[in-house]
JSON list of C-alpha atoms in Angstrom, two decimals:
[
{"chain": "A", "resi": 1, "resn": "ASP", "atom": "CA", "xyz": [114.88, 94.84, 115.86]},
{"chain": "A", "resi": 2, "resn": "THR", "atom": "CA", "xyz": [112.30, 97.84, 116.38]},
{"chain": "A", "resi": 3, "resn": "GLY", "atom": "CA", "xyz": [114.64, 100.85, 114.67]},
{"chain": "A", "resi": 4, "resn": "VAL", "atom": "CA", "xyz": [114.35, 102.73, 112.13]},
{"chain": "A", "resi": 5, "resn": "SER", "atom": "CA", "xyz": [114.73, 100.23, 108.68]},
{"chain": "A", "resi": 6, "resn": "GLN", "atom": "CA", "xyz": [115.61, 101.03, 105.70]},
{"chain": "A", "resi": 7, "resn": "ASN", "atom": "CA", "xyz": [115.61, 98.89, 102.11]},
{"chain": "A", "resi": 8, "resn": "PRO", "atom": "CA", "xyz": [117.67, 98.33, 100.22]},
{"chain": "A", "resi": 9, "resn": "ARG", "atom": "CA", "xyz": [120.69, 99.21, 102.03]},
{"chain": "A", "resi": 10, "resn": "HIS", "atom": "CA", "xyz": [122.64, 99.69, 98.77]},
{"chain": "A", "resi": 11, "resn": "LYS", "atom": "CA", "xyz": [121.33, 100.06, 94.79]},
{"chain": "A", "resi": 12, "resn": "ILE", "atom": "CA", "xyz": [123.33, 100.47, 91.81]},
{"chain": "A", "resi": 13, "resn": "THR", "atom": "CA", "xyz": [121.80, 101.90, 89.16]},
{"chain": "A", "resi": 14, "resn": "LYS", "atom": "CA", "xyz": [122.38, 103.11, 85.51]},
{"chain": "A", "resi": 15, "resn": "ARG", "atom": "CA", "xyz": [121.92, 106.56, 84.48]},
{"chain": "A", "resi": 16, "resn": "GLY", "atom": "CA", "xyz": [118.75, 107.26, 83.34]},
{"chain": "A", "resi": 17, "resn": "GLN", "atom": "CA", "xyz": [116.87, 104.55, 85.39]},
{"chain": "A", "resi": 18, "resn": "ASN", "atom": "CA", "xyz": [114.29, 104.98, 87.78]},
{"chain": "A", "resi": 19, "resn": "VAL", "atom": "CA", "xyz": [114.79, 104.17, 91.62]},
{"chain": "A", "resi": 20, "resn": "THR", "atom": "CA", "xyz": [112.72, 103.50, 94.50]},
{"chain": "A", "resi": 21, "resn": "PHE", "atom": "CA", "xyz": [113.67, 103.32, 98.13]},
{"chain": "A", "resi": 22, "resn": "ARG", "atom": "CA", "xyz": [111.55, 102.44, 101.22]},
{"chain": "A", "resi": 23, "resn": "CYS", "atom": "CA", "xyz": [111.50, 103.59, 104.67]},
{"chain": "A", "resi": 24, "resn": "ASP", "atom": "CA", "xyz": [109.63, 101.62, 107.64]},
{"chain": "A", "resi": 25, "resn": "PRO", "atom": "CA", "xyz": [110.20, 103.79, 110.86]},
{"chain": "A", "resi": 26, "resn": "ILE", "atom": "CA", "xyz": [109.87, 103.04, 114.37]},
{"chain": "A", "resi": 27, "resn": "SER", "atom": "CA", "xyz": [106.37, 101.98, 114.55]},
{"chain": "A", "resi": 28, "resn": "GLU", "atom": "CA", "xyz": [104.58, 104.74, 116.86]},
{"chain": "A", "resi": 29, "resn": "HIS", "atom": "CA", "xyz": [106.07, 107.60, 115.55]},
{"chain": "A", "resi": 30, "resn": "ASN", "atom": "CA", "xyz": [104.21, 109.88, 113.68]},
{"chain": "A", "resi": 31, "resn": "ARG", "atom": "CA", "xyz": [107.15, 111.84, 111.96]},
{"chain": "A", "resi": 32, "resn": "LEU", "atom": "CA", "xyz": [109.42, 110.61, 108.90]},
{"chain": "A", "resi": 33, "resn": "TYR", "atom": "CA", "xyz": [111.87, 112.65, 107.83]},
{"chain": "A", "resi": 34, "resn": "TRP", "atom": "CA", "xyz": [114.28, 112.02, 104.44]},
{"chain": "A", "resi": 35, "resn": "TYR", "atom": "CA", "xyz": [117.79, 113.58, 104.14]},
{"chain": "A", "resi": 36, "resn": "ARG", "atom": "CA", "xyz": [120.81, 113.03, 101.91]},
{"chain": "A", "resi": 37, "resn": "GLN", "atom": "CA", "xyz": [124.38, 112.91, 102.80]},
{"chain": "A", "resi": 38, "resn": "THR", "atom": "CA", "xyz": [127.42, 113.25, 100.32]},
{"chain": "A", "resi": 39, "resn": "LEU", "atom": "CA", "xyz": [130.95, 112.00, 101.19]},
{"chain": "A", "resi": 40, "resn": "GLY", "atom": "CA", "xyz": [132.39, 114.36, 103.55]},
{"chain": "A", "resi": 41, "resn": "GLN", "atom": "CA", "xyz": [129.20, 116.52, 104.25]},
{"chain": "A", "resi": 42, "resn": "GLY", "atom": "CA", "xyz": [126.57, 116.09, 106.72]},
{"chain": "A", "resi": 43, "resn": "PRO", "atom": "CA", "xyz": [122.71, 115.44, 106.28]},
{"chain": "A", "resi": 44, "resn": "GLU", "atom": "CA", "xyz": [120.70, 117.27, 103.62]},
{"chain": "A", "resi": 45, "resn": "PHE", "atom": "CA", "xyz": [117.15, 117.63, 104.81]},
{"chain": "A", "resi": 46, "resn": "LEU", "atom": "CA", "xyz": [114.80, 116.87, 101.97]},
{"chain": "A", "resi": 47, "resn": "THR", "atom": "CA", "xyz": [111.13, 116.20, 103.15]},
{"chain": "A", "resi": 48, "resn": "TYR", "atom": "CA", "xyz": [109.14, 115.80, 105.69]},
{"chain": "A", "resi": 49, "resn": "PHE", "atom": "CA", "xyz": [106.05, 113.70, 106.83]},
{"chain": "A", "resi": 50, "resn": "GLN", "atom": "CA", "xyz": [103.46, 114.01, 109.34]},
{"chain": "A", "resi": 51, "resn": "ASN", "atom": "CA", "xyz": [100.97, 110.91, 109.33]},
{"chain": "A", "resi": 52, "resn": "GLU", "atom": "CA", "xyz": [100.55, 110.88, 105.85]},
{"chain": "A", "resi": 53, "resn": "ALA", "atom": "CA", "xyz": [101.07, 114.25, 105.05]},
{"chain": "A", "resi": 54, "resn": "GLN", "atom": "CA", "xyz": [104.37, 115.78, 103.86]},
{"chain": "A", "resi": 55, "resn": "LEU", "atom": "CA", "xyz": [104.49, 119.03, 105.43]},
{"chain": "A", "resi": 56, "resn": "GLU", "atom": "CA", "xyz": [107.66, 120.29, 103.57]},
{"chain": "A", "resi": 57, "resn": "LYS", "atom": "CA", "xyz": [109.84, 120.13, 100.98]},
{"chain": "A", "resi": 58, "resn": "SER", "atom": "CA", "xyz": [113.29, 121.01, 100.45]},
{"chain": "A", "resi": 59, "resn": "ARG", "atom": "CA", "xyz": [114.84, 122.75, 97.11]},
{"chain": "A", "resi": 60, "resn": "LEU", "atom": "CA", "xyz": [117.09, 120.10, 96.54]},
{"chain": "A", "resi": 61, "resn": "LEU", "atom": "CA", "xyz": [113.87, 117.82, 96.11]},
{"chain": "A", "resi": 62, "resn": "SER", "atom": "CA", "xyz": [113.69, 118.49, 92.11]},
{"chain": "A", "resi": 63, "resn": "ASP", "atom": "CA", "xyz": [110.56, 117.36, 89.97]},
{"chain": "A", "resi": 64, "resn": "ARG", "atom": "CA", "xyz": [112.72, 113.78, 89.76]},
{"chain": "A", "resi": 65, "resn": "PHE", "atom": "CA", "xyz": [112.13, 113.33, 92.99]},
{"chain": "A", "resi": 66, "resn": "SER", "atom": "CA", "xyz": [108.90, 112.14, 94.80]},
{"chain": "A", "resi": 67, "resn": "ALA", "atom": "CA", "xyz": [108.31, 111.10, 98.40]},
{"chain": "A", "resi": 68, "resn": "GLU", "atom": "CA", "xyz": [105.04, 109.23, 99.53]},
{"chain": "A", "resi": 69, "resn": "ARG", "atom": "CA", "xyz": [103.84, 107.85, 103.19]},
{"chain": "A", "resi": 70, "resn": "PRO", "atom": "CA", "xyz": [100.66, 106.44, 102.47]},
{"chain": "A", "resi": 71, "resn": "LYS", "atom": "CA", "xyz": [98.46, 105.54, 105.60]},
{"chain": "A", "resi": 72, "resn": "GLY", "atom": "CA", "xyz": [101.11, 107.22, 107.39]},
{"chain": "A", "resi": 73, "resn": "SER", "atom": "CA", "xyz": [103.30, 104.30, 108.15]},
{"chain": "A", "resi": 74, "resn": "PHE", "atom": "CA", "xyz": [105.97, 103.31, 106.09]},
{"chain": "A", "resi": 75, "resn": "SER", "atom": "CA", "xyz": [107.33, 105.88, 103.49]},
{"chain": "A", "resi": 76, "resn": "THR", "atom": "CA", "xyz": [109.26, 105.54, 99.90]},
{"chain": "A", "resi": 77, "resn": "LEU", "atom": "CA", "xyz": [111.55, 107.88, 97.95]},
{"chain": "A", "resi": 78, "resn": "GLU", "atom": "CA", "xyz": [111.36, 107.78, 94.27]},
{"chain": "A", "resi": 79, "resn": "ILE", "atom": "CA", "xyz": [114.24, 109.07, 91.99]},
{"chain": "A", "resi": 80, "resn": "GLN", "atom": "CA", "xyz": [113.37, 109.46, 88.59]},
{"chain": "A", "resi": 81, "resn": "ARG", "atom": "CA", "xyz": [116.05, 109.68, 85.45]},
{"chain": "A", "resi": 82, "resn": "THR", "atom": "CA", "xyz": [118.95, 109.34, 87.94]},
{"chain": "A", "resi": 83, "resn": "GLU", "atom": "CA", "xyz": [122.01, 111.36, 87.42]},
{"chain": "A", "resi": 84, "resn": "GLN", "atom": "CA", "xyz": [125.45, 110.80, 88.49]},
{"chain": "A", "resi": 85, "resn": "GLY", "atom": "CA", "xyz": [125.13, 113.31, 91.04]},
{"chain": "A", "resi": 86, "resn": "ASP", "atom": "CA", "xyz": [122.36, 111.53, 92.79]},
{"chain": "A", "resi": 87, "resn": "SER", "atom": "CA", "xyz": [125.01, 109.74, 94.33]},
{"chain": "A", "resi": 88, "resn": "ALA", "atom": "CA", "xyz": [124.89, 109.56, 97.70]},
{"chain": "A", "resi": 89, "resn": "MET", "atom": "CA", "xyz": [123.52, 108.16, 101.26]},
{"chain": "A", "resi": 90, "resn": "TYR", "atom": "CA", "xyz": [119.98, 108.87, 101.56]},
{"chain": "A", "resi": 91, "resn": "LEU", "atom": "CA", "xyz": [118.87, 108.58, 105.24]},
{"chain": "A", "resi": 92, "resn": "CYS", "atom": "CA", "xyz": [115.72, 108.14, 106.70]},
{"chain": "A", "resi": 93, "resn": "ALA", "atom": "CA", "xyz": [114.47, 109.27, 110.30]},
{"chain": "A", "resi": 94, "resn": "SER", "atom": "CA", "xyz": [111.46, 109.12, 112.38]},
{"chain": "A", "resi": 95, "resn": "SER", "atom": "CA", "xyz": [109.93, 110.45, 115.65]},
{"chain": "A", "resi": 96, "resn": "LEU", "atom": "CA", "xyz": [107.49, 111.80, 117.75]},
{"chain": "A", "resi": 97, "resn": "LEU", "atom": "CA", "xyz": [106.09, 115.24, 117.88]},
{"chain": "A", "resi": 98, "resn": "ARG", "atom": "CA", "xyz": [108.67, 117.23, 119.92]},
{"chain": "A", "resi": 99, "resn": "THR", "atom": "CA", "xyz": [111.65, 114.04, 120.25]},
{"chain": "A", "resi": 100, "resn": "PRO", "atom": "CA", "xyz": [114.88, 113.77, 118.48]},
{"chain": "A", "resi": 101, "resn": "ALA", "atom": "CA", "xyz": [114.80, 111.82, 115.55]},
{"chain": "A", "resi": 102, "resn": "PHE", "atom": "CA", "xyz": [116.02, 108.06, 115.21]},
{"chain": "A", "resi": 103, "resn": "PHE", "atom": "CA", "xyz": [117.95, 107.37, 112.16]},
{"chain": "A", "resi": 104, "resn": "GLY", "atom": "CA", "xyz": [118.16, 104.24, 109.84]},
{"chain": "A", "resi": 105, "resn": "GLN", "atom": "CA", "xyz": [121.15, 103.32, 108.11]},
{"chain": "A", "resi": 106, "resn": "GLY", "atom": "CA", "xyz": [120.55, 104.22, 105.18]},
{"chain": "A", "resi": 107, "resn": "THR", "atom": "CA", "xyz": [120.75, 103.64, 101.40]},
{"chain": "A", "resi": 108, "resn": "ARG", "atom": "CA", "xyz": [123.98, 103.92, 99.55]},
{"chain": "A", "resi": 109, "resn": "LEU", "atom": "CA", "xyz": [122.83, 105.22, 95.63]},
{"chain": "A", "resi": 110, "resn": "THR", "atom": "CA", "xyz": [125.64, 104.83, 93.22]},
{"chain": "A", "resi": 111, "resn": "VAL", "atom": "CA", "xyz": [124.86, 105.75, 89.88]},
{"chain": "A", "resi": 112, "resn": "VAL", "atom": "CA", "xyz": [126.98, 104.95, 87.09]},
{"chain": "B", "resi": 1, "resn": "SER", "atom": "CA", "xyz": [122.63, 124.34, 103.02]},
{"chain": "B", "resi": 2, "resn": "GLN", "atom": "CA", "xyz": [124.92, 123.69, 106.05]},
{"chain": "B", "resi": 3, "resn": "GLN", "atom": "CA", "xyz": [124.24, 126.21, 108.72]},
{"chain": "B", "resi": 4, "resn": "GLY", "atom": "CA", "xyz": [126.54, 124.50, 111.35]},
{"chain": "B", "resi": 5, "resn": "GLU", "atom": "CA", "xyz": [130.38, 124.60, 111.09]},
{"chain": "B", "resi": 6, "resn": "GLU", "atom": "CA", "xyz": [132.29, 122.30, 113.16]},
{"chain": "B", "resi": 7, "resn": "ASP", "atom": "CA", "xyz": [135.85, 122.84, 114.34]},
{"chain": "B", "resi": 8, "resn": "PRO", "atom": "CA", "xyz": [137.97, 121.17, 114.50]},
{"chain": "B", "resi": 9, "resn": "GLN", "atom": "CA", "xyz": [137.99, 119.03, 111.17]},
{"chain": "B", "resi": 10, "resn": "ALA", "atom": "CA", "xyz": [139.64, 116.65, 112.27]},
{"chain": "B", "resi": 11, "resn": "LEU", "atom": "CA", "xyz": [140.72, 115.33, 115.84]},
{"chain": "B", "resi": 12, "resn": "SER", "atom": "CA", "xyz": [142.97, 112.31, 116.76]},
{"chain": "B", "resi": 13, "resn": "ILE", "atom": "CA", "xyz": [143.58, 111.73, 120.38]},
{"chain": "B", "resi": 14, "resn": "GLN", "atom": "CA", "xyz": [144.90, 109.12, 122.87]},
{"chain": "B", "resi": 15, "resn": "GLU", "atom": "CA", "xyz": [142.38, 106.95, 124.83]},
{"chain": "B", "resi": 16, "resn": "GLY", "atom": "CA", "xyz": [141.84, 108.05, 127.94]},
{"chain": "B", "resi": 17, "resn": "GLU", "atom": "CA", "xyz": [142.69, 112.25, 126.85]},
{"chain": "B", "resi": 18, "resn": "ASN", "atom": "CA", "xyz": [139.20, 114.75, 126.53]},
{"chain": "B", "resi": 19, "resn": "ALA", "atom": "CA", "xyz": [138.13, 115.63, 123.17]},
{"chain": "B", "resi": 20, "resn": "THR", "atom": "CA", "xyz": [135.88, 118.99, 122.60]},
{"chain": "B", "resi": 21, "resn": "MET", "atom": "CA", "xyz": [134.69, 119.69, 118.95]},
{"chain": "B", "resi": 22, "resn": "ASN", "atom": "CA", "xyz": [132.67, 123.10, 118.71]},
{"chain": "B", "resi": 23, "resn": "CYS", "atom": "CA", "xyz": [130.03, 123.83, 116.67]},
{"chain": "B", "resi": 24, "resn": "SER", "atom": "CA", "xyz": [128.78, 127.00, 114.92]},
{"chain": "B", "resi": 25, "resn": "TYR", "atom": "CA", "xyz": [125.62, 128.24, 113.28]},
{"chain": "B", "resi": 26, "resn": "LYS", "atom": "CA", "xyz": [123.57, 131.36, 111.80]},
{"chain": "B", "resi": 27, "resn": "THR", "atom": "CA", "xyz": [120.26, 131.21, 112.88]},
{"chain": "B", "resi": 28, "resn": "SER", "atom": "CA", "xyz": [117.67, 130.98, 116.09]},
{"chain": "B", "resi": 29, "resn": "ILE", "atom": "CA", "xyz": [117.15, 127.73, 116.92]},
{"chain": "B", "resi": 30, "resn": "ASN", "atom": "CA", "xyz": [114.36, 125.79, 119.10]},
{"chain": "B", "resi": 31, "resn": "ASN", "atom": "CA", "xyz": [117.05, 123.42, 120.30]},
{"chain": "B", "resi": 32, "resn": "LEU", "atom": "CA", "xyz": [121.15, 121.90, 119.33]},
{"chain": "B", "resi": 33, "resn": "GLN", "atom": "CA", "xyz": [121.45, 118.44, 119.16]},
{"chain": "B", "resi": 34, "resn": "TRP", "atom": "CA", "xyz": [124.67, 116.08, 118.82]},
{"chain": "B", "resi": 35, "resn": "TYR", "atom": "CA", "xyz": [124.96, 112.99, 116.51]},
{"chain": "B", "resi": 36, "resn": "ARG", "atom": "CA", "xyz": [127.33, 110.69, 116.03]},
{"chain": "B", "resi": 37, "resn": "GLN", "atom": "CA", "xyz": [127.89, 108.27, 112.44]},
{"chain": "B", "resi": 38, "resn": "ASN", "atom": "CA", "xyz": [130.13, 105.57, 112.26]},
{"chain": "B", "resi": 39, "resn": "SER", "atom": "CA", "xyz": [130.18, 103.03, 109.45]},
{"chain": "B", "resi": 40, "resn": "GLY", "atom": "CA", "xyz": [128.87, 100.13, 111.67]},
{"chain": "B", "resi": 41, "resn": "ARG", "atom": "CA", "xyz": [126.22, 101.59, 113.53]},
{"chain": "B", "resi": 42, "resn": "GLY", "atom": "CA", "xyz": [124.72, 104.88, 111.40]},
{"chain": "B", "resi": 43, "resn": "LEU", "atom": "CA", "xyz": [123.63, 108.16, 112.70]},
{"chain": "B", "resi": 44, "resn": "VAL", "atom": "CA", "xyz": [122.80, 108.09, 116.72]},
{"chain": "B", "resi": 45, "resn": "HIS", "atom": "CA", "xyz": [121.49, 111.10, 118.60]},
{"chain": "B", "resi": 46, "resn": "LEU", "atom": "CA", "xyz": [123.95, 111.65, 121.44]},
{"chain": "B", "resi": 47, "resn": "ILE", "atom": "CA", "xyz": [121.95, 114.77, 122.97]},
{"chain": "B", "resi": 48, "resn": "LEU", "atom": "CA", "xyz": [120.03, 117.47, 122.86]},
{"chain": "B", "resi": 49, "resn": "ILE", "atom": "CA", "xyz": [119.99, 121.18, 124.60]},
{"chain": "B", "resi": 50, "resn": "ARG", "atom": "CA", "xyz": [117.50, 123.49, 124.49]},
{"chain": "B", "resi": 51, "resn": "SER", "atom": "CA", "xyz": [117.72, 127.01, 123.61]},
{"chain": "B", "resi": 52, "resn": "ASN", "atom": "CA", "xyz": [117.11, 128.17, 126.76]},
{"chain": "B", "resi": 53, "resn": "GLU", "atom": "CA", "xyz": [119.75, 126.10, 129.10]},
{"chain": "B", "resi": 54, "resn": "ARG", "atom": "CA", "xyz": [123.53, 126.51, 128.84]},
{"chain": "B", "resi": 55, "resn": "GLU", "atom": "CA", "xyz": [124.95, 123.46, 129.93]},
{"chain": "B", "resi": 56, "resn": "LYS", "atom": "CA", "xyz": [123.95, 119.79, 129.66]},
{"chain": "B", "resi": 57, "resn": "HIS", "atom": "CA", "xyz": [125.46, 116.03, 130.61]},
{"chain": "B", "resi": 58, "resn": "SER", "atom": "CA", "xyz": [124.98, 112.64, 129.82]},
{"chain": "B", "resi": 59, "resn": "GLY", "atom": "CA", "xyz": [127.11, 109.97, 131.18]},
{"chain": "B", "resi": 60, "resn": "ARG", "atom": "CA", "xyz": [131.36, 111.29, 129.61]},
{"chain": "B", "resi": 61, "resn": "LEU", "atom": "CA", "xyz": [129.31, 114.26, 127.49]},
{"chain": "B", "resi": 62, "resn": "ARG", "atom": "CA", "xyz": [129.11, 117.26, 128.19]},
{"chain": "B", "resi": 63, "resn": "VAL", "atom": "CA", "xyz": [127.56, 120.41, 125.92]},
{"chain": "B", "resi": 64, "resn": "THR", "atom": "CA", "xyz": [127.83, 123.69, 126.22]},
{"chain": "B", "resi": 65, "resn": "LEU", "atom": "CA", "xyz": [125.11, 126.25, 124.05]},
{"chain": "B", "resi": 66, "resn": "ASP", "atom": "CA", "xyz": [125.84, 130.30, 123.84]},
{"chain": "B", "resi": 67, "resn": "THR", "atom": "CA", "xyz": [122.86, 131.25, 121.84]},
{"chain": "B", "resi": 68, "resn": "SER", "atom": "CA", "xyz": [125.01, 135.16, 122.15]},
{"chain": "B", "resi": 69, "resn": "LYS", "atom": "CA", "xyz": [127.66, 133.70, 120.16]},
{"chain": "B", "resi": 70, "resn": "LYS", "atom": "CA", "xyz": [125.82, 130.98, 118.13]},
{"chain": "B", "resi": 71, "resn": "SER", "atom": "CA", "xyz": [127.96, 128.43, 119.37]},
{"chain": "B", "resi": 72, "resn": "SER", "atom": "CA", "xyz": [128.03, 125.53, 120.99]},
{"chain": "B", "resi": 73, "resn": "SER", "atom": "CA", "xyz": [130.72, 122.68, 122.18]},
{"chain": "B", "resi": 74, "resn": "LEU", "atom": "CA", "xyz": [131.07, 118.90, 122.95]},
{"chain": "B", "resi": 75, "resn": "LEU", "atom": "CA", "xyz": [132.98, 117.87, 125.56]},
{"chain": "B", "resi": 76, "resn": "ILE", "atom": "CA", "xyz": [133.79, 113.90, 125.62]},
{"chain": "B", "resi": 77, "resn": "THR", "atom": "CA", "xyz": [135.71, 112.63, 128.47]},
{"chain": "B", "resi": 78, "resn": "ALA", "atom": "CA", "xyz": [138.22, 109.91, 128.96]},
{"chain": "B", "resi": 79, "resn": "SER", "atom": "CA", "xyz": [137.97, 108.88, 125.06]},
{"chain": "B", "resi": 80, "resn": "ARG", "atom": "CA", "xyz": [137.78, 105.32, 124.21]},
{"chain": "B", "resi": 81, "resn": "ALA", "atom": "CA", "xyz": [138.74, 104.17, 121.12]},
{"chain": "B", "resi": 82, "resn": "ALA", "atom": "CA", "xyz": [135.14, 102.88, 120.74]},
{"chain": "B", "resi": 83, "resn": "ASP", "atom": "CA", "xyz": [134.60, 106.49, 120.49]},
{"chain": "B", "resi": 84, "resn": "THR", "atom": "CA", "xyz": [136.14, 106.87, 116.62]},
{"chain": "B", "resi": 85, "resn": "ALA", "atom": "CA", "xyz": [133.52, 108.37, 115.15]},
{"chain": "B", "resi": 86, "resn": "SER", "atom": "CA", "xyz": [132.12, 111.22, 113.10]},
{"chain": "B", "resi": 87, "resn": "TYR", "atom": "CA", "xyz": [130.07, 113.78, 115.26]},
{"chain": "B", "resi": 88, "resn": "PHE", "atom": "CA", "xyz": [127.56, 116.36, 113.75]},
{"chain": "B", "resi": 89, "resn": "CYS", "atom": "CA", "xyz": [126.19, 119.07, 115.32]},
{"chain": "B", "resi": 90, "resn": "ALA", "atom": "CA", "xyz": [122.34, 120.06, 113.94]},
{"chain": "B", "resi": 91, "resn": "THR", "atom": "CA", "xyz": [119.75, 122.82, 114.50]},
{"chain": "B", "resi": 92, "resn": "ASP", "atom": "CA", "xyz": [116.27, 123.06, 114.79]},
{"chain": "B", "resi": 93, "resn": "ALA", "atom": "CA", "xyz": [114.65, 126.39, 113.96]},
{"chain": "B", "resi": 94, "resn": "GLY", "atom": "CA", "xyz": [111.38, 125.27, 114.85]},
{"chain": "B", "resi": 95, "resn": "ALA", "atom": "CA", "xyz": [109.80, 128.81, 115.92]},
{"chain": "B", "resi": 96, "resn": "GLY", "atom": "CA", "xyz": [107.40, 129.52, 119.09]},
{"chain": "B", "resi": 97, "resn": "GLY", "atom": "CA", "xyz": [109.08, 126.94, 121.75]},
{"chain": "B", "resi": 98, "resn": "THR", "atom": "CA", "xyz": [107.82, 124.26, 119.22]},
{"chain": "B", "resi": 99, "resn": "SER", "atom": "CA", "xyz": [110.19, 121.73, 117.79]},
{"chain": "B", "resi": 100, "resn": "TYR", "atom": "CA", "xyz": [109.62, 120.62, 114.14]},
{"chain": "B", "resi": 101, "resn": "GLY", "atom": "CA", "xyz": [112.15, 118.53, 114.13]},
{"chain": "B", "resi": 102, "resn": "LYS", "atom": "CA", "xyz": [113.72, 119.37, 110.47]},
{"chain": "B", "resi": 103, "resn": "LEU", "atom": "CA", "xyz": [117.43, 119.36, 111.56]},
{"chain": "B", "resi": 104, "resn": "THR", "atom": "CA", "xyz": [119.78, 121.42, 109.66]},
{"chain": "B", "resi": 105, "resn": "PHE", "atom": "CA", "xyz": [123.51, 119.64, 110.16]},
{"chain": "B", "resi": 106, "resn": "GLY", "atom": "CA", "xyz": [127.13, 120.61, 110.42]},
{"chain": "B", "resi": 107, "resn": "GLN", "atom": "CA", "xyz": [130.09, 119.17, 108.34]},
{"chain": "B", "resi": 108, "resn": "GLY", "atom": "CA", "xyz": [131.17, 117.08, 111.37]},
{"chain": "B", "resi": 109, "resn": "THR", "atom": "CA", "xyz": [134.46, 116.48, 113.31]},
{"chain": "B", "resi": 110, "resn": "ILE", "atom": "CA", "xyz": [136.00, 113.44, 112.37]},
{"chain": "B", "resi": 111, "resn": "LEU", "atom": "CA", "xyz": [137.25, 111.83, 115.89]},
{"chain": "B", "resi": 112, "resn": "THR", "atom": "CA", "xyz": [139.67, 109.11, 116.32]},
{"chain": "B", "resi": 113, "resn": "VAL", "atom": "CA", "xyz": [140.82, 107.89, 119.48]},
{"chain": "B", "resi": 114, "resn": "HIS", "atom": "CA", "xyz": [144.08, 105.69, 119.23]},
{"chain": "B", "resi": 115, "resn": "PRO", "atom": "CA", "xyz": [143.84, 102.95, 121.92]}
]
């Protein structure tokens, strides 16, 4: 499978715990995006990378959120001190410059 | 924040009928894209229309764009049960003719096609 891969697919965590998600983009894609989607809503942009550089972060990305893309390959999204409001689907997408993004199937986070 | 607003929020039709979904947005755009989402396959890109285009076709899909009204429509002809999904419009506001790739999604239209 050469699509965008996200792990884990589901994560249940207790409030206050830290969680980390991983995204493996399509191998030749230099752009990588993170979105968050809550039930009944469209995805909301969180951040994106071009190669290893993080070029933009949404105001939705509080200080508890951090994303990295070492060496411009896979990316991780970490949420520290999770809150119930963090429960959502976290989507990763990748693209080449000026091409549509391909999305992964997402990581569903439930904070209890 | 959500830029696009889709209309209707939900649409229920019989197989073989056409389905039309509308999207309105607020800011200038470089391009507008439509995505489909269902539980089995995640978010799938359907079609992209650039700001200097007015209409685009892809198989059973027809997209129109009216930049003066800041609106777009997606028409699915001869619908099938497999078209049942949520459909989202997404705008790319990249300036200077360059798509930045960052998308602003609408809230989506839930389409149900009955066999």
